[in-house]
Short mmCIF file of C-alpha atoms in Angstrom, two decimals:
data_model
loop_
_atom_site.label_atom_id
_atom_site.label_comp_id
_atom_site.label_asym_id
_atom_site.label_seq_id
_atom_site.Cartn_x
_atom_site.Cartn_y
_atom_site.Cartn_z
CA UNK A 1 92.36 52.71 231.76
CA UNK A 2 92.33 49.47 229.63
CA UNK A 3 93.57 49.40 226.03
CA UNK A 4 90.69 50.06 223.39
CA UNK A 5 92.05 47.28 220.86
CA UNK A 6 92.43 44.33 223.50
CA UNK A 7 91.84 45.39 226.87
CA UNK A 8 95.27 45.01 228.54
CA UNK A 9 95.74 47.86 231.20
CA UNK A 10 97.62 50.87 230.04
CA UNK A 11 100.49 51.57 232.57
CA UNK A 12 103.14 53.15 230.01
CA UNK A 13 103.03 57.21 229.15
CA UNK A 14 104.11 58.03 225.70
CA UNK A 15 103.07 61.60 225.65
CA UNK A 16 102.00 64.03 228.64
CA UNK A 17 100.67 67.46 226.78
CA UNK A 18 98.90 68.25 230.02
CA UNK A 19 95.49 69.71 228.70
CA UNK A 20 93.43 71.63 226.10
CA UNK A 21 90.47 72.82 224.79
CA UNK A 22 89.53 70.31 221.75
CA UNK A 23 91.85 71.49 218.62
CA UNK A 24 88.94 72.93 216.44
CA UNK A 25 86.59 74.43 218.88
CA UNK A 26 87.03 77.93 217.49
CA UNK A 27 85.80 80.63 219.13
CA UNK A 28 83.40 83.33 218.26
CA UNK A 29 84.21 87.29 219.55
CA UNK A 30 81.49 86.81 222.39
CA UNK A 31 82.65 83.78 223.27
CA UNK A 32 85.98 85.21 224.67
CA UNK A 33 84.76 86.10 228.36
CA UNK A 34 82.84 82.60 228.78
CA UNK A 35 84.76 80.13 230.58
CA UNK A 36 86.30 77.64 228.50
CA UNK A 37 86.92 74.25 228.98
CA UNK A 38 90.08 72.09 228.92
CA UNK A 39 90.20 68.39 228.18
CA UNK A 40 93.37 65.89 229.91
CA UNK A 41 96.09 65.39 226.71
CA UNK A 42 97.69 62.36 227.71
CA UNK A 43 98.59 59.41 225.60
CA UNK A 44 99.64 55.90 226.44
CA UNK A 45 100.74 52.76 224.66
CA UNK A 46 99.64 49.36 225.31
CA UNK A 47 102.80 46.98 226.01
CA UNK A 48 100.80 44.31 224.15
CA UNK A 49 99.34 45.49 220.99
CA UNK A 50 101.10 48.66 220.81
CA UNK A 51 98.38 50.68 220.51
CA UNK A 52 98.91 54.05 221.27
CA UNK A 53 95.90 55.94 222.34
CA UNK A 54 94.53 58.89 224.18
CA UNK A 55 94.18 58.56 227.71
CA UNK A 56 90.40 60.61 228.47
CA UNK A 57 88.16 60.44 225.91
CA UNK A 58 85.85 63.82 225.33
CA UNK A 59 82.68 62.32 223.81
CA UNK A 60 83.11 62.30 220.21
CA UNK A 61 79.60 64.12 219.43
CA UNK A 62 81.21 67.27 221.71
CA UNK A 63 84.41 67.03 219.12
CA UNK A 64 82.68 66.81 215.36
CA UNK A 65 79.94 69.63 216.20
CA UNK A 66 77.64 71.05 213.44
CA UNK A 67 80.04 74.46 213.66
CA UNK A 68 82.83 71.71 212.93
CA UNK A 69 85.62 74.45 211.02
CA UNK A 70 87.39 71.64 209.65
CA UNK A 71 86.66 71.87 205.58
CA UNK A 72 89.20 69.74 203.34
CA UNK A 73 88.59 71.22 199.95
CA UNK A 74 91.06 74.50 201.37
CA UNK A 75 93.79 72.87 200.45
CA UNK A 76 95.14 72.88 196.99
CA UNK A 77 97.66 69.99 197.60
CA UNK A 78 95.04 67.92 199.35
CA UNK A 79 92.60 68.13 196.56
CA UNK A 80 95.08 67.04 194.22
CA UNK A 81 96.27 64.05 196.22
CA UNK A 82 92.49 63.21 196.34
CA UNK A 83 91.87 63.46 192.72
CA UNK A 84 95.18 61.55 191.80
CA UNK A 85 93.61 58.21 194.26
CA UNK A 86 90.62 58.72 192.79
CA UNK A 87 92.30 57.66 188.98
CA UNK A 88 94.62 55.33 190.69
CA UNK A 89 91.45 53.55 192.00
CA UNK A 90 88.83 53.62 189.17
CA UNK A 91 91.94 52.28 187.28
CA UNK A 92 93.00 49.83 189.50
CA UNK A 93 89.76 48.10 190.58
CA UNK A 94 88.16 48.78 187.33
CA UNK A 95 85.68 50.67 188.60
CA UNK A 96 82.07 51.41 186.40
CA UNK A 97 78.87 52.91 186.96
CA UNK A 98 76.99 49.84 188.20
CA UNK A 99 79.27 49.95 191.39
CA UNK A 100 79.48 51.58 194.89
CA UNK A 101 82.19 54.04 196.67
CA UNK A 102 81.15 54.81 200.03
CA UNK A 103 83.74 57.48 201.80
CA UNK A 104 83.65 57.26 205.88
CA UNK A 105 84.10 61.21 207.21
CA UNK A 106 83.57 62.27 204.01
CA UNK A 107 83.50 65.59 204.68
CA UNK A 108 82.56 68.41 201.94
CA UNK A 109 82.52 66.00 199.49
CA UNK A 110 86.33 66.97 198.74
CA UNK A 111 87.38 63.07 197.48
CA UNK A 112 83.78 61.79 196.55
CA UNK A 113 83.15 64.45 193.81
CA UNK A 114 86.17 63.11 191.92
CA UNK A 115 84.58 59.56 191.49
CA UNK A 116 80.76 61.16 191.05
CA UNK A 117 82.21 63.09 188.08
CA UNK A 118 82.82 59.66 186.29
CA UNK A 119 79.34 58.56 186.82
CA UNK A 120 79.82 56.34 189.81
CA UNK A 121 77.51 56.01 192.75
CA UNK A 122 78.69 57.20 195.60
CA UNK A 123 77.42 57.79 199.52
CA UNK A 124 79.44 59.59 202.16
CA UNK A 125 78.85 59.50 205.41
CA UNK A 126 79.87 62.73 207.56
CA UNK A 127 78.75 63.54 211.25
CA UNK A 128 78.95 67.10 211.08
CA UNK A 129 75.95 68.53 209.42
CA UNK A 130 77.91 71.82 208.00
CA UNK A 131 80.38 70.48 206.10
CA UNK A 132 77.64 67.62 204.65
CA UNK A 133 75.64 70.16 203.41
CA UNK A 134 78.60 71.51 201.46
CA UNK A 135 78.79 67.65 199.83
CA UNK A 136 75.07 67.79 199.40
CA UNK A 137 75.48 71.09 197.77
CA UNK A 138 77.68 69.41 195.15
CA UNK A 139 75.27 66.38 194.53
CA UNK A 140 77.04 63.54 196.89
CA UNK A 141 74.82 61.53 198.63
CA UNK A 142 75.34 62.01 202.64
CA UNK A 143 74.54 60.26 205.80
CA UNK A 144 75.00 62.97 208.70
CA UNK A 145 75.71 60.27 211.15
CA UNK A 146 78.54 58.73 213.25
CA UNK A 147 79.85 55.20 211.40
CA UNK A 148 79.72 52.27 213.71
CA UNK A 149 78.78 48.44 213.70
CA UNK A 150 75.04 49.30 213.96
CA UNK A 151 74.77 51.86 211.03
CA UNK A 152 76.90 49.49 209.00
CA UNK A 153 73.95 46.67 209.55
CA UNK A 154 71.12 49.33 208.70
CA UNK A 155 72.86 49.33 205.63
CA UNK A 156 73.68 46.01 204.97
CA UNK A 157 70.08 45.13 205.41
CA UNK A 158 69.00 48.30 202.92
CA UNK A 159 71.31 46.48 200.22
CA UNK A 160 73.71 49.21 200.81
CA UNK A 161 77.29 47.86 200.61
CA UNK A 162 80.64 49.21 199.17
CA UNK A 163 82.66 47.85 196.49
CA UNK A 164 85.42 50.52 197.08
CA UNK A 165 85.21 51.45 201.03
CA UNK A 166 87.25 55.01 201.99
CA UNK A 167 88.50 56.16 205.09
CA UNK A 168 90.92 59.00 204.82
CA UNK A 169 92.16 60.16 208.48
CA UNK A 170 89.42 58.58 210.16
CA UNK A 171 90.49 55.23 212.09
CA UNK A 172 92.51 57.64 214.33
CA UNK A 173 89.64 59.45 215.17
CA UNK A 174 87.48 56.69 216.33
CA UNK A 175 87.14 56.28 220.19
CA UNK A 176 85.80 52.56 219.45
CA UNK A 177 88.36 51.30 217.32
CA UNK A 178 87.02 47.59 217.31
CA UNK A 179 83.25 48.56 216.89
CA UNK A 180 84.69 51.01 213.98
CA UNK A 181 86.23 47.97 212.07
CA UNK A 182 83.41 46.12 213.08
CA UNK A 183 81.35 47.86 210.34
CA UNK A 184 84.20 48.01 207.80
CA UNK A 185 83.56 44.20 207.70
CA UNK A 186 80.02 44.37 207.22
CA UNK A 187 79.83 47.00 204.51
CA UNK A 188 82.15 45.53 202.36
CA UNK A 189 80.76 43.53 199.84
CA UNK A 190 82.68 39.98 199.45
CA UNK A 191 84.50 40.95 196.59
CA UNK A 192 85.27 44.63 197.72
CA UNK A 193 88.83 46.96 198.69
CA UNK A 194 89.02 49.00 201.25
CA UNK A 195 91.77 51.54 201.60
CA UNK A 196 92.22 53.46 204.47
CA UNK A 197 94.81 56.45 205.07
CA UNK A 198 96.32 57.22 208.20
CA UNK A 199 99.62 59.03 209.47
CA UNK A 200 102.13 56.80 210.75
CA UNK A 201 103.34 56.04 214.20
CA UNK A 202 106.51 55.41 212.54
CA UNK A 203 107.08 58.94 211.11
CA UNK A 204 105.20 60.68 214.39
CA UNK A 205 108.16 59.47 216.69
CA UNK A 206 111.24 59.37 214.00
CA UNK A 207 110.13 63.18 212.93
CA UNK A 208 109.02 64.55 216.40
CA UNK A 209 105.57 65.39 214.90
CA UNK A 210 103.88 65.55 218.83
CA UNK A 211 101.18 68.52 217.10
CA UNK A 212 99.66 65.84 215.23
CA UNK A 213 98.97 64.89 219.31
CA UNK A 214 95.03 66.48 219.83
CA UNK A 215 92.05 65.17 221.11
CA UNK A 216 89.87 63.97 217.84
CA UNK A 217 92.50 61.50 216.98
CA UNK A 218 91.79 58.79 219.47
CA UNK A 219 94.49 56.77 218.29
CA UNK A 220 98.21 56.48 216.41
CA UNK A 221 98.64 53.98 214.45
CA UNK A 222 101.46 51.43 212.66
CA UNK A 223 100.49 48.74 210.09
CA UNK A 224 101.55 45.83 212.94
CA UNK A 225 98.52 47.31 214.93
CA UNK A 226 95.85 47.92 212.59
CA UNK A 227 97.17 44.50 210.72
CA UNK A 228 96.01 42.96 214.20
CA UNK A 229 92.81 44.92 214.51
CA UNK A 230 91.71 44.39 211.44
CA UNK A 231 92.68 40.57 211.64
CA UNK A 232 90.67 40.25 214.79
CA UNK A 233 86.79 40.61 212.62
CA UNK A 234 88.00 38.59 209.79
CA UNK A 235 89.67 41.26 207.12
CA UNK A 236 93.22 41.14 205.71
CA UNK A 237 95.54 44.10 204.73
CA UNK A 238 96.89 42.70 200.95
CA UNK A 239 99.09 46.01 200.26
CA UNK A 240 100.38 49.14 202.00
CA UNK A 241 101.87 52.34 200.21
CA UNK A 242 103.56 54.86 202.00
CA UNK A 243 102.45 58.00 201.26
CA UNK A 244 104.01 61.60 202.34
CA UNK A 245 100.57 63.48 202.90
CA UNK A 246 100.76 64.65 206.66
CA UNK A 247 104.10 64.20 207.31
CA UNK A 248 104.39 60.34 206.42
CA UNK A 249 101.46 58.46 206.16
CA UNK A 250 100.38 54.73 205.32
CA UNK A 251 97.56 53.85 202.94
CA UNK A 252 96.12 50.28 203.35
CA UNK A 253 94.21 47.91 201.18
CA UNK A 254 92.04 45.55 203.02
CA UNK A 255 89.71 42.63 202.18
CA UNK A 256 87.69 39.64 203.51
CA UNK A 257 90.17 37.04 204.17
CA UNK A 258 87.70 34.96 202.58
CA UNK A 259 88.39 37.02 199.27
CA UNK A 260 91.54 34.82 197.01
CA UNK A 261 91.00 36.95 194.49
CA UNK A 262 93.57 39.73 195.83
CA UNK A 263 96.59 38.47 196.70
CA UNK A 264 98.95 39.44 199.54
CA UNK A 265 101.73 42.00 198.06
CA UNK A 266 105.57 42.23 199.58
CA UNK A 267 104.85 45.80 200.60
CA UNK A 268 103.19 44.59 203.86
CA UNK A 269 106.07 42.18 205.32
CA UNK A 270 107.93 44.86 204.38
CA UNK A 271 106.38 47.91 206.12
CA UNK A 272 106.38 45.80 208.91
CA UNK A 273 109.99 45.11 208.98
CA UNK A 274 110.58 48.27 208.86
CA UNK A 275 108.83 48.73 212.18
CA UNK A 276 110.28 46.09 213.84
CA UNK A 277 113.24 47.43 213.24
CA UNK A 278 112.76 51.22 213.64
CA UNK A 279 111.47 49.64 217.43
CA UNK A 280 107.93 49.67 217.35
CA UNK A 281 107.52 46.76 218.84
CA UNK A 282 109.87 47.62 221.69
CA UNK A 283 108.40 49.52 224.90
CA UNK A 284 111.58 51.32 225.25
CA UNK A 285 111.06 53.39 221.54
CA UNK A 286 107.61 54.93 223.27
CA UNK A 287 109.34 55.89 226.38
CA UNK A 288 112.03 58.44 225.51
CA UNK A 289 108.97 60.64 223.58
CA UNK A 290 108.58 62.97 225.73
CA UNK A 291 111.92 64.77 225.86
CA UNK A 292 111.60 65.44 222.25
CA UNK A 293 108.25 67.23 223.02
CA UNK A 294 109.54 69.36 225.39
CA UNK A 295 112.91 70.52 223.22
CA UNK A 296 110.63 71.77 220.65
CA UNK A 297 108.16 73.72 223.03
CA UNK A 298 111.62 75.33 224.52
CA UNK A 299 112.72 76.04 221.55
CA UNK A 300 109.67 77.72 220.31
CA UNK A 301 109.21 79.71 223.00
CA UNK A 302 112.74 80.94 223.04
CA UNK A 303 112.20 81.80 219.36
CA UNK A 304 109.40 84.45 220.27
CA UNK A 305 110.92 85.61 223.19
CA UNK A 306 113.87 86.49 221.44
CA UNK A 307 112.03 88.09 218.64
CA UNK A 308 109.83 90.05 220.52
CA UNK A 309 112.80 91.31 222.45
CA UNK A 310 114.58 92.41 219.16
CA UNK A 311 110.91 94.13 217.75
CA UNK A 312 110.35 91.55 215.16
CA UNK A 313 106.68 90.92 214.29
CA UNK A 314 105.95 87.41 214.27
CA UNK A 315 102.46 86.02 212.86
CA UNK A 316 101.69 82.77 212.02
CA UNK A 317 100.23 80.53 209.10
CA UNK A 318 97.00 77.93 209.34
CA UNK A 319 94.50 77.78 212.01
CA UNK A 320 95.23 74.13 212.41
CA UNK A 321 95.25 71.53 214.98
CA UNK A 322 99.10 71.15 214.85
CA UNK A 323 99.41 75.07 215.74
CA UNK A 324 97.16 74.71 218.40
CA UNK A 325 98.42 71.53 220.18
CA UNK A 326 101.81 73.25 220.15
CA UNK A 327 100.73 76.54 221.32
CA UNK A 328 98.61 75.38 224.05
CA UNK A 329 101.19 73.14 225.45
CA UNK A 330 103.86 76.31 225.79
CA UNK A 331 101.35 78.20 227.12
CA UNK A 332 100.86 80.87 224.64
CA UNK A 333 98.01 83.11 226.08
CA UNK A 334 96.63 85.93 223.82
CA UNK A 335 98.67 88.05 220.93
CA UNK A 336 101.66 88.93 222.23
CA UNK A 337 103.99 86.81 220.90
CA UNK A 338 101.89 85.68 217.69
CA UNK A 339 99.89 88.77 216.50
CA UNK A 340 97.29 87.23 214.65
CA UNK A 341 97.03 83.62 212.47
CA UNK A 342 96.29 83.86 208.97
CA UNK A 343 93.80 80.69 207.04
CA UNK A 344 92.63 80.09 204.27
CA UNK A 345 89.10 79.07 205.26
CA UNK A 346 86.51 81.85 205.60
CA UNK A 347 84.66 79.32 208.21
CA UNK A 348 88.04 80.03 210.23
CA UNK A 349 88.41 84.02 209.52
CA UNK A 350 86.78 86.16 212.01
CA UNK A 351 87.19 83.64 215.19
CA UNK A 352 90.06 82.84 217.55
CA UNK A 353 92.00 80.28 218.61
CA UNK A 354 90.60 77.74 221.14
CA UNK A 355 92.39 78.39 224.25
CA UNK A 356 94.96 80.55 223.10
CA UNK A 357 92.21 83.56 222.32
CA UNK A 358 95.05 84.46 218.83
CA UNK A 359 92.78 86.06 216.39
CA UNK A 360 92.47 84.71 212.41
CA UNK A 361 92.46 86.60 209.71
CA UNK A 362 92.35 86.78 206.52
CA UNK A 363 95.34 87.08 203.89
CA UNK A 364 95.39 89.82 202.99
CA UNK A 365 96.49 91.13 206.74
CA UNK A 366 99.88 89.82 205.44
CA UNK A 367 100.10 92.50 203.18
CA UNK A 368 99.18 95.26 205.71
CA UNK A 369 101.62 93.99 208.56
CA UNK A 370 104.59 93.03 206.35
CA UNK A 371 105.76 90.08 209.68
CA UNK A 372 109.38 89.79 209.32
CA UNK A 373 108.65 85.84 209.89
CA UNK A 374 105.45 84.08 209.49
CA UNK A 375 105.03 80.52 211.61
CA UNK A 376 104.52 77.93 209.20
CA UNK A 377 101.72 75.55 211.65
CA UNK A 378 100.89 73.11 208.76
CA UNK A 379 104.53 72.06 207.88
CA UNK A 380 103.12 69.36 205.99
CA UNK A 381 102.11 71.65 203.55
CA UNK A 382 104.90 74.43 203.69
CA UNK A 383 105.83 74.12 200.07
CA UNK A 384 102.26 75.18 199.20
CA UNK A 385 102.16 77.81 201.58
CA UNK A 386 106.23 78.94 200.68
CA UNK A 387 104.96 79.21 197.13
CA UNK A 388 101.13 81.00 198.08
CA UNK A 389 103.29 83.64 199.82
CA UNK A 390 106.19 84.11 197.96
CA UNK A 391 105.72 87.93 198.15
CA UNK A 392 107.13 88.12 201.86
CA UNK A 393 110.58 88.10 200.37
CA UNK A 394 109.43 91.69 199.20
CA UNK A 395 110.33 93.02 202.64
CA UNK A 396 112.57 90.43 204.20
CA UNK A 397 109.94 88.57 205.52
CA UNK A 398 111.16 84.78 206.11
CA UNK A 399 109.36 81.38 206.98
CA UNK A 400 109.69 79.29 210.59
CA UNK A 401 108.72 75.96 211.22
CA UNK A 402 109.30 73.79 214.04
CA UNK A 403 108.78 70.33 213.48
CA UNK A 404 110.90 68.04 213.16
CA UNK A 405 113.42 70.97 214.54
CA UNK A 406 113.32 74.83 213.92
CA UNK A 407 114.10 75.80 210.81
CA UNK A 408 113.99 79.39 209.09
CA UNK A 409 114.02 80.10 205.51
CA UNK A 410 112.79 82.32 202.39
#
């Protein structure tokens, strides 16, 4: 395999999760006895632009299905991150009615209702058709289609182009990184930002976060990367701010380089200083990956081994990716170690866990059961979730997480 970014062959293993069904592919009660299928989870790092970048690619259109589960509006702490950029941006760019936002993966209209409710135009554009309809339900404009070069030109030649351009946890989930940016380029208008929000590579390695490792993000990503990427068709980053939502992440602020009008801000040499020197421009840093993998998988499956042995009921918290990347790679099978998973999201509620066949419930099973510790998948939003179910204390019940290390608590 050659590297997506600049085609250098890809010889160097960065993490080896063997292989899983795709990370939101939940199933239905029926669906249990039907063979399922499991996708390669390896990813590599190229030793020239330091990509790093899932090995097989499982076409994108089998990934972001119109059953997609995925909703963003279900989290409180999300929503308020959203609205917060959405007043740091109106502000900041001076944004008015006689302007355009255009959100990429915009999905239920979660950060796109915040700028519609100041009278701005806005367009999202969202491949999977269920949670577009929930944006449509709420009045946002929406494009059910896959963003690429060529859409970007229909577009451009229907006048359509963005003044503000938004891309929250998207460029890691393009398999066609370059044809993705390709289009950034040509629906900005000349004059126009575009910020885009990714978790960093940085924090990934530094915090062991390998369950942020599934198949819809194609890619993981540092500034000195995407700075080159995004170089490559002609658009400069001008800013950076590092931002804690999933564990670490980086929001840019790109333009046309032919734009003087923003100018270049120290927080970019500086983010990439701090790379350099953290190593992630050294092969080496990539290498030694996998060994903090597998210490976490051991130590989460000693955890549940040693409280089943002792008759503790253990349940777990958010039918998310990061639960299921980590489950699937120690081989959890069924509900005998983890009795059920509790979410939020009714489109989760009532359907099991790809692969690991763990059934979801809602809430108020917690209640009912009374776990005497409750996984904690999401960790980057345990202090929501510490605070939602407070009441566990009632009966001793205490909190686990496992990333960056295993930690219990109250």
């Amino acid at each position: 395999m050659n590297c997506r970014h600049c085609n250098t062959q890809l010889n160097t293993v960065f993490a080896d999760l063997v292989n899983c069904p795709p990370s939101n592919s939940m199933l239905k009660k029926t669906q249990l006895n039907q063979p399922e299928t499991f996708f390669p989870l390896k990813v590599l790092v190229c030793e020239k632009c330091f990509l790093v970048q899932v090995d097989e690619v499982e076409k994108t259109e089998n990934l972001f299905t119109d059953e997609y589960t995925y909703f963003s509006s279900f989290s409180k702490g999300w929503l308020a991150h959203c609205k917060a950029y959405s007043e740091k941006m109106i502000d900041r760019l001076e944004l008015s009615e006689n302007q355009q936002v255009v959100e990429i993966a915009s999905n239920d209209g979660y950060l796109l209702q915040y700028f519609l409710d100041k009278g701005i135009s806005v367009l999202g554009i969202e491949p999977t058709a269920n949670t577009a309809k929930v944006a449509i339900e709420k009045g946002i404009d929406s494009l059910v289609e896959f963003f690429g070069e060529n859409l970007a030109f229909d577009l451009q030649n229907k006048s359509i182009q963005a003044d503000l351009l938004i891309g929250n946890n998207v460029l890691a989930h393009v398999p066609d990184i370059n044809d993705f940016v390709k289009g950034l380029k040509l629906l900005l208008k000349p004059e126009g930002t575009i910020t885009m929000e990714f978790p960093h590579l940085l924090n990934l390695i530094k915090c062991n976060q390998f369950d942020t490792i599934y198949h819809e993000h194609f890619s993981y990503l540092s500034l000195n990367t995407v700075n080159l990427i995004f170089k490559s068709v002609g658009l400069e980053i001008y800013d950076v701010d590092e931002i804690p939502t999933h564990g670490g992440s980086l929001r840019i602020y790109a333009k046309h380089i032919e734009n003087s009008n923003l100018l270049l801000t120290p927080n970019v040499s500086n983010v990439l200083k701090k790379e350099i020197d953290f190593g992630l421009l050294n092969i080496s840093t990539y290498k030694n990956f996998q060994k903090c993998i597998n210490s976490i998988k051991n130590d989460f499956l000693e955890f549940l081994i040693q409280q089943k042995k002792s008759g503790k009921k253990v349940i777990g918290y958010g039918a998310a990716a990061k639960g299921n990347t980590l489950m699937n790679y120690a081989g959890i099978r069924g509900n005998d170690l983890i009795e059920f998973v509790v979410d939020a999201s009714p489109h989760k509620q009532n359907k099991y866990l790809p692969g690991i066949h763990i059934p979801v419930v809602h809430e108020s099973e917690i209640q009912a059961f009374k776990p005497d510790y409750i996984i904690i998948f999401p960790w980057n939003i345990k202090a929501e979730i510490q605070e939602q179910l407070a009441y566990i204390k009632n009966w001793g019940g205490q909190f686990v997480t496992f990333v960056p290390e295993i930690e219990v608590f109250t």
